[in-house]
Amino acid sequence: MKETLRFGRIAGIPIGAHWSILGMVLVLTGSLAWTTLPYLVPDQSTAAYWITGVLVAVVFVLSLLVHELAHALTALRFRVPVQRITLWMLGGVSVLDGDPETPRGAFLIAAAGPAASLGLGGLGLGGGLLLRAREHGLLEMSVLWLAVMNLALCVFNLLPGVPLDGGRVLRAVLWHRYGDPRKATAIASVAGQAVGVLVALAGVAELITKDPGGVWLLAVGYVIALAATTEGRQARQRPVSTPTD
């Protein structure tokens, strides 16, 4: 995923976004302003719903950046160069230049993103409960919505198939077991294809019930299956390393 805009650097890592991130912001803003916020916090002005929707959508994009930064900063700790972080319509991508030297490093790099999302979700839940005690309607529900979304992001990313973080964790575990990163990648890619198909089927089921959210699941499933297939093919084509004296 190539970036369209470059925002700068964090810890020396180039941060950018593909133009499609605007699609995510628009969809989230519309969903929040038209349905979610009016349902959760009725009797507010239209302007309040839309302003809150925009702010919440932007904060959610920033939470995606935190997720990717957790991957990237952990990779730097294990001396894996990070080419860039790019945000796009379906999330974020941290482009690493190679593998860590050990399965442990691969495991921690993969787990860092979900851990960051879990932490953000926990902080959001705590903040939402504090705000509830003070009866701040829109602010409270916005914080709780962000908390739930980050927890959902954590859970979804832990599905066991590449290119999801859970697939990277699975790959690290298999690498540790078999001592062969290429074999581990091949197995994790098959799992990723299965996960992609299941997510796409869930999208089809939602479309059958006339839920427009099925389009998003269908797109995500397709991207997961395609990326898993590509990664598996690259693993099979990669030459087997042989020990040297």
Coordinates of C-alpha atoms in Angstrom, one line a residue, residues 99 171 175 179-188 232 234-241:
D99 CA 12.6 -10.6 9.9
R171 CA 4.0 -18.0 12.5
W175 CA 8.9 -21.0 13.7
G179 CA 13.0 -24.1 13.4
D180 CA 12.0 -23.1 9.9
P181 CA 10.6 -19.7 9.2
R182 CA 9.7 -20.6 5.6
K183 CA 7.6 -23.6 6.7
A184 CA 6.0 -21.5 9.4
T185 CA 5.0 -18.8 6.9
A186 CA 3.5 -21.4 4.5
I187 CA 1.3 -22.9 7.2
A188 CA 0.3 -19.5 8.6
G232 CA 2.5 -18.1 1.0
Q234 CA 6.7 -15.9 -1.7
A235 CA 7.6 -18.3 1.1
R236 CA 7.6 -21.3 -1.2
Q237 CA 9.8 -19.4 -3.7
R238 CA 12.3 -18.3 -1.1
P239 CA 15.4 -20.4 -1.2
V240 CA 16.0 -22.7 1.7
S241 CA 18.9 -21.4 3.9

